[in-house]
């Protein structure tokens, strides 16, 4: 039998008006369930703090966990119950993960997610759900939001020694998989691993032009070049001039990170009788 030992670290985006940021999360060790949520910042234009939605969503999710018998905490059901009970305005992405025996189950909506790292290499990464670039699936009470039944539901077999990283997009938009693997591989103190990942992502999010391309910038550049392909090709009969113009689009957004709230939960898969938190890395 297996269980996870989990720790978390959270860095809210620097905004005096939202000291709690827009992310939320919980860890229920007894039920072996983790949840993260990322309130969608676009609601701020309407004077709405989406962090309130994310926090209420995670509160209802954890309450749904308490209401269940051990071994019946299915992430999809938890997420659906939580979403249907959440009344706050705004919207949020979300990822719920649970461990039963050697099976990690997850329900994911949007661009929060999780990765399983085994012996220093990523053996599974949850796919992003998005309608278009930077427009993730999201839960909410608006008609434009997505139903929790649209969550991506997956099951992954894990082994003792695996490291499961559950996080909001503040981590995955700023660190490439290899960068996450390297930080996990270099870990000397398991209790500090979530903080090490979050702080590295924070440093890498320093702004466009200040570092090599992060994952978000790579995707943004591809999106911009695709837009150039659609809008500019008909304007240039000369292929060289077209290529030159297209390259200018790509150079406009080629480096840097994405400033965002960063939530990282790290779960280490251990034997169920394990009770020593030291030297896990």
Short mmCIF file of N, CA and C in Angstrom, two decimals, residues 96-258:
data_model
loop_
_atom_site.label_atom_id
_atom_site.label_comp_id
_atom_site.label_asym_id
_atom_site.label_seq_id
_atom_site.Cartn_x
_atom_site.Cartn_y
_atom_site.Cartn_z
N UNK A 96 -8.18 18.57 -8.94
CA UNK A 96 -8.33 17.75 -7.74
C UNK A 96 -7.63 16.42 -8.00
N UNK A 97 -6.77 16.01 -7.06
CA UNK A 97 -6.01 14.77 -7.19
C UNK A 97 -6.21 13.92 -5.94
N UNK A 98 -6.40 12.62 -6.11
CA UNK A 98 -6.52 11.72 -4.96
C UNK A 98 -5.70 10.46 -5.20
N UNK A 99 -5.27 9.84 -4.11
CA UNK A 99 -4.49 8.61 -4.20
C UNK A 99 -5.23 7.49 -3.47
N UNK A 100 -5.48 6.39 -4.18
CA UNK A 100 -6.06 5.19 -3.60
C UNK A 100 -5.20 4.01 -4.03
N UNK A 101 -4.60 3.31 -3.05
CA UNK A 101 -3.65 2.23 -3.34
C UNK A 101 -2.52 2.79 -4.20
N UNK A 102 -2.34 2.27 -5.43
CA UNK A 102 -1.27 2.78 -6.28
C UNK A 102 -1.81 3.56 -7.47
N UNK A 103 -3.04 4.05 -7.36
CA UNK A 103 -3.67 4.78 -8.46
C UNK A 103 -3.91 6.23 -8.07
N UNK A 104 -3.34 7.12 -8.85
CA UNK A 104 -3.56 8.55 -8.69
C UNK A 104 -4.68 8.94 -9.64
N UNK A 105 -5.79 9.43 -9.09
CA UNK A 105 -6.91 9.88 -9.91
C UNK A 105 -6.97 11.39 -9.88
N UNK A 106 -7.40 11.99 -10.99
CA UNK A 106 -7.45 13.46 -11.05
C UNK A 106 -8.61 13.92 -11.91
N UNK A 107 -9.14 15.08 -11.55
CA UNK A 107 -10.10 15.81 -12.37
C UNK A 107 -9.54 17.20 -12.57
N UNK A 108 -9.37 17.60 -13.82
CA UNK A 108 -8.70 18.86 -14.10
C UNK A 108 -9.52 19.71 -15.07
N UNK A 109 -9.68 20.98 -14.73
CA UNK A 109 -10.36 21.93 -15.60
C UNK A 109 -9.43 23.10 -15.84
N UNK A 110 -9.04 23.31 -17.10
CA UNK A 110 -8.22 24.47 -17.43
C UNK A 110 -6.74 24.20 -17.43
N UNK A 111 -5.95 25.20 -16.99
CA UNK A 111 -4.50 25.09 -17.09
C UNK A 111 -3.78 24.95 -15.76
N UNK A 112 -4.51 24.71 -14.67
CA UNK A 112 -3.85 24.15 -13.50
C UNK A 112 -3.61 22.68 -13.84
N UNK A 113 -2.87 21.96 -13.02
CA UNK A 113 -2.64 20.57 -13.38
C UNK A 113 -1.62 19.90 -12.49
N UNK A 114 -1.11 18.76 -12.96
CA UNK A 114 -0.13 18.02 -12.16
C UNK A 114 0.82 17.26 -13.07
N UNK A 115 1.97 16.93 -12.50
CA UNK A 115 2.97 16.14 -13.20
C UNK A 115 3.48 15.06 -12.25
N UNK A 116 3.77 13.89 -12.80
CA UNK A 116 4.36 12.79 -12.03
C UNK A 116 5.80 12.63 -12.49
N UNK A 117 6.72 12.76 -11.55
CA UNK A 117 8.15 12.66 -11.87
C UNK A 117 8.69 11.40 -11.22
N UNK A 118 9.29 10.56 -12.06
CA UNK A 118 9.80 9.27 -11.60
C UNK A 118 11.28 9.15 -11.96
N UNK A 119 12.11 9.00 -10.95
CA UNK A 119 13.56 8.87 -11.16
C UNK A 119 14.10 10.02 -12.00
N UNK A 120 13.62 11.22 -11.69
CA UNK A 120 14.15 12.42 -12.33
C UNK A 120 13.53 12.80 -13.65
N UNK A 121 12.58 12.00 -14.16
CA UNK A 121 11.97 12.28 -15.46
C UNK A 121 10.44 12.34 -15.34
N UNK A 122 9.84 13.23 -16.11
CA UNK A 122 8.39 13.35 -16.10
C UNK A 122 7.78 12.17 -16.85
N UNK A 123 7.01 11.35 -16.15
CA UNK A 123 6.36 10.21 -16.81
C UNK A 123 4.91 10.51 -17.14
N UNK A 124 4.36 11.59 -16.56
CA UNK A 124 3.01 12.02 -16.94
C UNK A 124 2.85 13.50 -16.62
N UNK A 125 2.22 14.23 -17.54
CA UNK A 125 1.84 15.63 -17.32
C UNK A 125 0.41 15.81 -17.81
N UNK A 126 -0.45 16.34 -16.96
CA UNK A 126 -1.85 16.53 -17.35
C UNK A 126 -1.94 17.53 -18.49
N UNK A 127 -2.79 17.27 -19.48
CA UNK A 127 -2.94 18.20 -20.61
C UNK A 127 -3.71 19.45 -20.19
N UNK A 128 -3.43 20.53 -20.89
CA UNK A 128 -4.14 21.80 -20.65
C UNK A 128 -5.45 21.78 -21.42
N UNK A 129 -6.50 22.24 -20.78
CA UNK A 129 -7.79 22.41 -21.45
C UNK A 129 -7.96 23.91 -21.74
N UNK A 130 -8.03 24.28 -23.00
CA UNK A 130 -8.26 25.69 -23.30
C UNK A 130 -9.05 25.84 -24.59
N UNK A 131 -9.89 26.88 -24.63
CA UNK A 131 -10.69 27.18 -25.82
C UNK A 131 -9.82 27.83 -26.89
N UNK A 132 -8.85 28.61 -26.45
CA UNK A 132 -7.91 29.30 -27.34
C UNK A 132 -6.71 29.68 -26.48
N UNK A 133 -5.68 30.23 -27.12
CA UNK A 133 -4.49 30.62 -26.36
C UNK A 133 -4.86 31.54 -25.20
N UNK A 134 -4.38 31.19 -24.00
CA UNK A 134 -4.59 31.98 -22.79
C UNK A 134 -6.07 32.12 -22.43
N UNK A 135 -6.89 31.19 -22.90
CA UNK A 135 -8.32 31.17 -22.56
C UNK A 135 -8.67 29.76 -22.09
N UNK A 136 -8.30 29.44 -20.83
CA UNK A 136 -8.50 28.07 -20.34
C UNK A 136 -9.96 27.79 -20.02
N UNK A 137 -10.31 26.51 -20.00
CA UNK A 137 -11.60 26.11 -19.44
C UNK A 137 -11.64 26.63 -18.00
N UNK A 138 -12.83 26.98 -17.54
CA UNK A 138 -12.95 27.52 -16.19
C UNK A 138 -14.35 27.27 -15.63
N UNK A 139 -14.37 27.04 -14.33
CA UNK A 139 -15.63 26.84 -13.62
C UNK A 139 -16.16 28.18 -13.14
N UNK A 140 -17.47 28.34 -13.13
CA UNK A 140 -18.06 29.59 -12.65
C UNK A 140 -19.56 29.58 -12.86
N UNK A 141 -20.20 30.63 -12.39
CA UNK A 141 -21.65 30.72 -12.49
C UNK A 141 -22.12 31.50 -13.71
N UNK A 142 -21.18 32.03 -14.49
CA UNK A 142 -21.53 32.73 -15.72
C UNK A 142 -21.87 31.71 -16.81
N UNK A 143 -22.76 32.11 -17.72
CA UNK A 143 -23.15 31.22 -18.82
C UNK A 143 -21.96 30.91 -19.73
N UNK A 144 -20.96 31.78 -19.71
CA UNK A 144 -19.79 31.58 -20.57
C UNK A 144 -18.80 30.57 -19.98
N UNK A 145 -19.00 30.17 -18.73
CA UNK A 145 -18.07 29.25 -18.08
C UNK A 145 -18.38 27.80 -18.45
N UNK A 146 -17.49 26.92 -18.06
CA UNK A 146 -17.60 25.51 -18.42
C UNK A 146 -18.19 24.70 -17.27
N UNK A 147 -18.93 23.67 -17.60
CA UNK A 147 -19.51 22.78 -16.59
C UNK A 147 -18.42 21.89 -16.00
N UNK A 148 -18.51 21.57 -14.71
CA UNK A 148 -17.50 20.69 -14.10
C UNK A 148 -17.47 19.31 -14.74
N UNK A 149 -18.57 18.92 -15.38
CA UNK A 149 -18.60 17.63 -16.07
C UNK A 149 -17.65 17.59 -17.26
N UNK A 150 -17.14 18.75 -17.68
CA UNK A 150 -16.18 18.80 -18.79
C UNK A 150 -14.74 18.57 -18.32
N UNK A 151 -14.57 18.33 -17.05
CA UNK A 151 -13.22 18.10 -16.53
C UNK A 151 -12.55 16.93 -17.24
N UNK A 152 -11.25 17.02 -17.36
CA UNK A 152 -10.45 15.92 -17.90
C UNK A 152 -10.18 14.95 -16.75
N UNK A 153 -10.75 13.76 -16.79
CA UNK A 153 -10.60 12.78 -15.72
C UNK A 153 -9.59 11.71 -16.12
N UNK A 154 -8.56 11.54 -15.30
CA UNK A 154 -7.49 10.60 -15.63
C UNK A 154 -7.13 9.76 -14.41
N UNK A 155 -6.52 8.60 -14.68
CA UNK A 155 -5.97 7.73 -13.64
C UNK A 155 -4.55 7.36 -14.04
N UNK A 156 -3.62 7.49 -13.11
CA UNK A 156 -2.21 7.21 -13.38
C UNK A 156 -1.67 6.30 -12.28
N UNK A 157 -1.03 5.22 -12.65
CA UNK A 157 -0.41 4.36 -11.64
C UNK A 157 0.91 4.98 -11.18
N UNK A 158 1.13 4.96 -9.88
CA UNK A 158 2.34 5.55 -9.32
C UNK A 158 3.13 4.49 -8.57
N UNK A 159 4.39 4.82 -8.28
CA UNK A 159 5.28 3.92 -7.58
C UNK A 159 5.88 4.63 -6.38
N UNK A 160 6.33 3.87 -5.40
CA UNK A 160 7.04 4.45 -4.27
C UNK A 160 8.26 5.21 -4.79
N UNK A 161 8.43 6.42 -4.32
CA UNK A 161 9.53 7.27 -4.78
C UNK A 161 9.11 8.30 -5.79
N UNK A 162 7.93 8.14 -6.40
CA UNK A 162 7.45 9.15 -7.35
C UNK A 162 7.20 10.48 -6.64
N UNK A 163 7.39 11.55 -7.38
CA UNK A 163 7.09 12.90 -6.89
C UNK A 163 5.96 13.46 -7.75
N UNK A 164 4.88 13.86 -7.10
CA UNK A 164 3.73 14.43 -7.81
C UNK A 164 3.69 15.93 -7.52
N UNK A 165 3.76 16.72 -8.57
CA UNK A 165 3.72 18.18 -8.45
C UNK A 165 2.36 18.66 -8.94
N UNK A 166 1.55 19.18 -8.02
CA UNK A 166 0.24 19.73 -8.36
C UNK A 166 0.35 21.24 -8.24
N UNK A 167 -0.04 21.97 -9.28
CA UNK A 167 0.22 23.41 -9.27
C UNK A 167 -0.73 24.17 -10.17
N UNK A 168 -0.79 25.48 -9.93
CA UNK A 168 -1.50 26.37 -10.84
C UNK A 168 -0.57 26.75 -11.97
N UNK A 169 -1.10 27.47 -12.96
CA UNK A 169 -0.29 27.76 -14.14
C UNK A 169 0.85 28.72 -13.86
N UNK A 170 0.85 29.35 -12.69
CA UNK A 170 1.99 30.20 -12.34
C UNK A 170 3.29 29.43 -12.31
N UNK A 171 3.22 28.13 -12.03
CA UNK A 171 4.41 27.28 -12.12
C UNK A 171 4.66 26.83 -13.54
N UNK A 172 3.65 26.23 -14.16
CA UNK A 172 3.84 25.59 -15.47
C UNK A 172 4.05 26.59 -16.60
N UNK A 173 3.60 27.84 -16.44
CA UNK A 173 3.84 28.86 -17.47
C UNK A 173 5.26 29.41 -17.42
N UNK A 174 5.95 29.22 -16.30
CA UNK A 174 7.25 29.84 -16.13
C UNK A 174 8.42 28.87 -16.05
N UNK A 175 8.14 27.60 -15.84
CA UNK A 175 9.21 26.60 -15.81
C UNK A 175 8.93 25.50 -16.82
N UNK A 176 9.91 25.20 -17.65
CA UNK A 176 9.81 24.07 -18.56
C UNK A 176 9.88 22.76 -17.76
N UNK A 177 9.34 21.67 -18.30
CA UNK A 177 9.41 20.38 -17.59
C UNK A 177 10.82 20.01 -17.15
N UNK A 178 11.81 20.26 -18.00
CA UNK A 178 13.19 19.92 -17.65
C UNK A 178 13.67 20.74 -16.45
N UNK A 179 13.23 22.00 -16.35
CA UNK A 179 13.62 22.83 -15.21
C UNK A 179 13.00 22.28 -13.93
N UNK A 180 11.75 21.85 -13.99
CA UNK A 180 11.10 21.26 -12.82
C UNK A 180 11.81 19.96 -12.43
N UNK A 181 12.12 19.14 -13.42
CA UNK A 181 12.83 17.88 -13.15
C UNK A 181 14.17 18.14 -12.46
N UNK A 182 14.90 19.14 -12.94
CA UNK A 182 16.22 19.43 -12.36
C UNK A 182 16.12 19.88 -10.91
N UNK A 183 15.09 20.68 -10.59
CA UNK A 183 14.91 21.14 -9.21
C UNK A 183 14.55 19.97 -8.31
N UNK A 184 13.67 19.10 -8.79
CA UNK A 184 13.30 17.91 -8.01
C UNK A 184 14.51 17.01 -7.82
N UNK A 185 15.29 16.82 -8.87
CA UNK A 185 16.45 15.93 -8.82
C UNK A 185 17.52 16.45 -7.86
N UNK A 186 17.62 17.79 -7.76
CA UNK A 186 18.64 18.40 -6.90
C UNK A 186 18.18 18.56 -5.46
N UNK A 187 16.97 18.13 -5.16
CA UNK A 187 16.39 18.34 -3.83
C UNK A 187 17.23 17.66 -2.74
N UNK A 188 17.54 18.44 -1.71
CA UNK A 188 18.26 17.91 -0.55
C UNK A 188 17.37 17.91 0.70
N UNK A 189 16.30 18.69 0.65
CA UNK A 189 15.39 18.81 1.80
C UNK A 189 13.97 18.80 1.26
N UNK A 190 13.26 17.68 1.40
CA UNK A 190 11.93 17.53 0.82
C UNK A 190 10.98 18.63 1.26
N UNK A 191 11.09 19.05 2.52
CA UNK A 191 10.15 20.04 3.03
C UNK A 191 10.29 21.39 2.34
N UNK A 192 11.43 21.63 1.69
CA UNK A 192 11.66 22.90 0.99
C UNK A 192 11.38 22.83 -0.51
N UNK A 193 11.07 21.64 -1.02
CA UNK A 193 10.91 21.49 -2.46
C UNK A 193 9.78 22.36 -3.03
N UNK A 194 8.59 22.43 -2.41
CA UNK A 194 7.56 23.31 -2.96
C UNK A 194 8.01 24.77 -3.02
N UNK A 195 8.71 25.21 -1.98
CA UNK A 195 9.20 26.59 -1.97
C UNK A 195 10.25 26.80 -3.05
N UNK A 196 11.16 25.84 -3.21
CA UNK A 196 12.19 25.97 -4.25
C UNK A 196 11.56 26.09 -5.64
N UNK A 197 10.56 25.27 -5.91
CA UNK A 197 9.88 25.34 -7.21
C UNK A 197 9.16 26.66 -7.39
N UNK A 198 8.42 27.09 -6.36
CA UNK A 198 7.64 28.32 -6.46
C UNK A 198 8.55 29.54 -6.62
N UNK A 199 9.61 29.60 -5.83
CA UNK A 199 10.50 30.77 -5.90
C UNK A 199 11.26 30.82 -7.23
N UNK A 200 11.63 29.67 -7.75
CA UNK A 200 12.30 29.66 -9.05
C UNK A 200 11.35 30.14 -10.14
N UNK A 201 10.10 29.68 -10.09
CA UNK A 201 9.10 30.15 -11.06
C UNK A 201 8.88 31.65 -10.92
N UNK A 202 8.87 32.14 -9.68
CA UNK A 202 8.68 33.57 -9.44
C UNK A 202 9.82 34.37 -10.06
N UNK A 203 11.05 33.91 -9.87
CA UNK A 203 12.20 34.60 -10.45
C UNK A 203 12.14 34.57 -11.98
N UNK A 204 11.72 33.45 -12.54
CA UNK A 204 11.64 33.32 -13.99
C UNK A 204 10.50 34.13 -14.59
N UNK A 205 9.56 34.58 -13.77
CA UNK A 205 8.41 35.34 -14.28
C UNK A 205 8.70 36.83 -14.37
N UNK A 206 9.97 37.21 -14.28
CA UNK A 206 10.35 38.60 -14.15
C UNK A 206 9.98 39.55 -15.26
N UNK A 207 9.41 39.08 -16.35
CA UNK A 207 8.96 39.99 -17.40
C UNK A 207 9.62 39.69 -18.72
N UNK A 208 8.97 40.05 -19.79
CA UNK A 208 9.49 39.79 -21.12
C UNK A 208 10.81 40.54 -21.33
N UNK A 209 11.75 39.87 -21.96
CA UNK A 209 13.03 40.48 -22.26
C UNK A 209 14.07 40.24 -21.20
N UNK A 210 13.73 39.59 -20.09
CA UNK A 210 14.66 39.44 -18.98
C UNK A 210 15.22 38.03 -18.84
N UNK A 211 14.80 37.12 -19.71
CA UNK A 211 15.28 35.75 -19.59
C UNK A 211 14.98 35.00 -20.87
N UNK A 212 15.57 33.80 -21.07
CA UNK A 212 15.21 32.99 -22.23
C UNK A 212 13.73 32.64 -22.20
N UNK A 213 13.22 32.15 -23.31
CA UNK A 213 11.79 31.89 -23.43
C UNK A 213 11.27 30.91 -22.38
N UNK A 214 10.24 31.33 -21.67
CA UNK A 214 9.52 30.43 -20.79
C UNK A 214 8.42 29.75 -21.58
N UNK A 215 7.76 28.75 -20.99
CA UNK A 215 6.69 28.04 -21.71
C UNK A 215 5.60 28.96 -22.22
N UNK A 216 5.19 29.95 -21.40
CA UNK A 216 4.12 30.85 -21.83
C UNK A 216 4.56 31.68 -23.03
N UNK A 217 5.81 32.19 -23.00
CA UNK A 217 6.31 33.00 -24.11
C UNK A 217 6.45 32.17 -25.38
N UNK A 218 6.85 30.92 -25.25
CA UNK A 218 6.96 30.04 -26.43
C UNK A 218 5.59 29.87 -27.08
N UNK A 219 4.56 29.63 -26.26
CA UNK A 219 3.22 29.45 -26.80
C UNK A 219 2.69 30.75 -27.38
N UNK A 220 2.99 31.87 -26.69
CA UNK A 220 2.53 33.17 -27.18
C UNK A 220 3.15 33.50 -28.53
N UNK A 221 4.43 33.18 -28.68
CA UNK A 221 5.11 33.45 -29.95
C UNK A 221 4.50 32.62 -31.08
N UNK A 222 4.21 31.35 -30.79
CA UNK A 222 3.59 30.49 -31.80
C UNK A 222 2.23 31.03 -32.20
N UNK A 223 1.47 31.51 -31.22
CA UNK A 223 0.15 32.07 -31.50
C UNK A 223 0.27 33.33 -32.35
N UNK A 224 1.25 34.17 -32.03
CA UNK A 224 1.43 35.42 -32.77
C UNK A 224 1.88 35.15 -34.20
N UNK A 225 2.75 34.17 -34.38
CA UNK A 225 3.19 33.82 -35.72
C UNK A 225 2.04 33.24 -36.54
N UNK A 226 1.17 32.48 -35.88
CA UNK A 226 -0.01 31.97 -36.57
C UNK A 226 -0.92 33.09 -37.01
N UNK A 227 -1.05 34.12 -36.17
CA UNK A 227 -1.86 35.28 -36.52
C UNK A 227 -1.24 36.02 -37.70
N UNK A 228 0.08 36.13 -37.69
CA UNK A 228 0.76 36.78 -38.80
C UNK A 228 0.53 36.02 -40.10
N UNK A 229 0.52 34.70 -40.00
CA UNK A 229 0.29 33.85 -41.18
C UNK A 229 -1.07 34.15 -41.80
N UNK A 230 -2.07 34.36 -40.93
CA UNK A 230 -3.43 34.59 -41.41
C UNK A 230 -3.63 36.00 -41.95
N UNK A 231 -3.01 37.00 -41.32
CA UNK A 231 -3.33 38.39 -41.63
C UNK A 231 -2.38 39.08 -42.59
N UNK A 232 -1.18 38.55 -42.73
CA UNK A 232 -0.17 39.29 -43.49
C UNK A 232 0.17 38.70 -44.85
N UNK A 233 -0.07 37.42 -45.04
CA UNK A 233 0.44 36.77 -46.25
C UNK A 233 -0.14 37.38 -47.51
N UNK A 234 -1.42 37.74 -47.47
CA UNK A 234 -2.04 38.30 -48.66
C UNK A 234 -1.55 39.69 -49.01
N UNK A 235 -0.85 40.34 -48.08
CA UNK A 235 -0.40 41.71 -48.32
C UNK A 235 0.95 41.77 -49.02
N UNK A 236 1.66 40.64 -49.07
CA UNK A 236 3.01 40.65 -49.61
C UNK A 236 3.15 39.63 -50.74
N UNK A 237 3.38 40.14 -51.95
CA UNK A 237 3.60 39.24 -53.08
C UNK A 237 5.01 38.67 -53.04
N UNK A 238 5.93 39.44 -52.50
CA UNK A 238 7.31 39.01 -52.41
C UNK A 238 7.48 38.12 -51.17
N UNK A 239 7.89 36.86 -51.38
CA UNK A 239 8.00 35.92 -50.27
C UNK A 239 9.01 36.38 -49.23
N UNK A 240 10.10 37.02 -49.69
CA UNK A 240 11.12 37.46 -48.74
C UNK A 240 10.57 38.56 -47.83
N UNK A 241 9.83 39.51 -48.42
CA UNK A 241 9.26 40.59 -47.61
C UNK A 241 8.24 40.03 -46.61
N UNK A 242 7.48 39.02 -47.07
CA UNK A 242 6.50 38.40 -46.17
C UNK A 242 7.21 37.72 -45.00
N UNK A 243 8.27 36.98 -45.29
CA UNK A 243 9.01 36.29 -44.24
C UNK A 243 9.62 37.29 -43.26
N UNK A 244 10.13 38.40 -43.79
CA UNK A 244 10.72 39.42 -42.93
C UNK A 244 9.66 40.04 -42.01
N UNK A 245 8.49 40.34 -42.58
CA UNK A 245 7.41 40.93 -41.79
C UNK A 245 6.93 39.95 -40.71
N UNK A 246 6.82 38.68 -41.09
CA UNK A 246 6.37 37.66 -40.14
C UNK A 246 7.36 37.52 -38.99
N UNK A 247 8.66 37.61 -39.30
CA UNK A 247 9.66 37.46 -38.25
C UNK A 247 9.57 38.59 -37.24
N UNK A 248 9.15 39.78 -37.69
CA UNK A 248 9.01 40.91 -36.78
C UNK A 248 7.90 40.64 -35.76
N UNK A 249 6.84 39.96 -36.20
CA UNK A 249 5.78 39.59 -35.26
C UNK A 249 6.36 38.71 -34.16
N UNK A 250 7.13 37.71 -34.55
CA UNK A 250 7.68 36.77 -33.58
C UNK A 250 8.62 37.42 -32.60
N UNK A 251 9.39 38.42 -33.06
CA UNK A 251 10.34 39.07 -32.17
C UNK A 251 9.65 39.95 -31.13
N UNK A 252 8.39 40.29 -31.36
CA UNK A 252 7.70 41.16 -30.42
C UNK A 252 7.43 40.48 -29.09
N UNK A 253 7.40 39.15 -29.07
CA UNK A 253 7.09 38.45 -27.83
C UNK A 253 7.79 37.09 -27.86
N UNK A 254 9.09 37.11 -27.55
CA UNK A 254 9.87 35.88 -27.68
C UNK A 254 10.54 35.46 -26.39
N UNK A 255 10.59 36.33 -25.39
CA UNK A 255 11.30 35.98 -24.17
C UNK A 255 10.49 36.38 -22.95
N UNK A 256 10.94 35.88 -21.81
CA UNK A 256 10.33 36.31 -20.56
C UNK A 256 9.36 35.32 -19.98
N UNK A 257 8.78 35.71 -18.84
CA UNK A 257 7.83 34.86 -18.14
C UNK A 257 6.48 35.52 -18.03
N UNK A 258 5.63 34.94 -17.21
CA UNK A 258 4.28 35.46 -17.00
C UNK A 258 4.07 35.68 -15.51
#
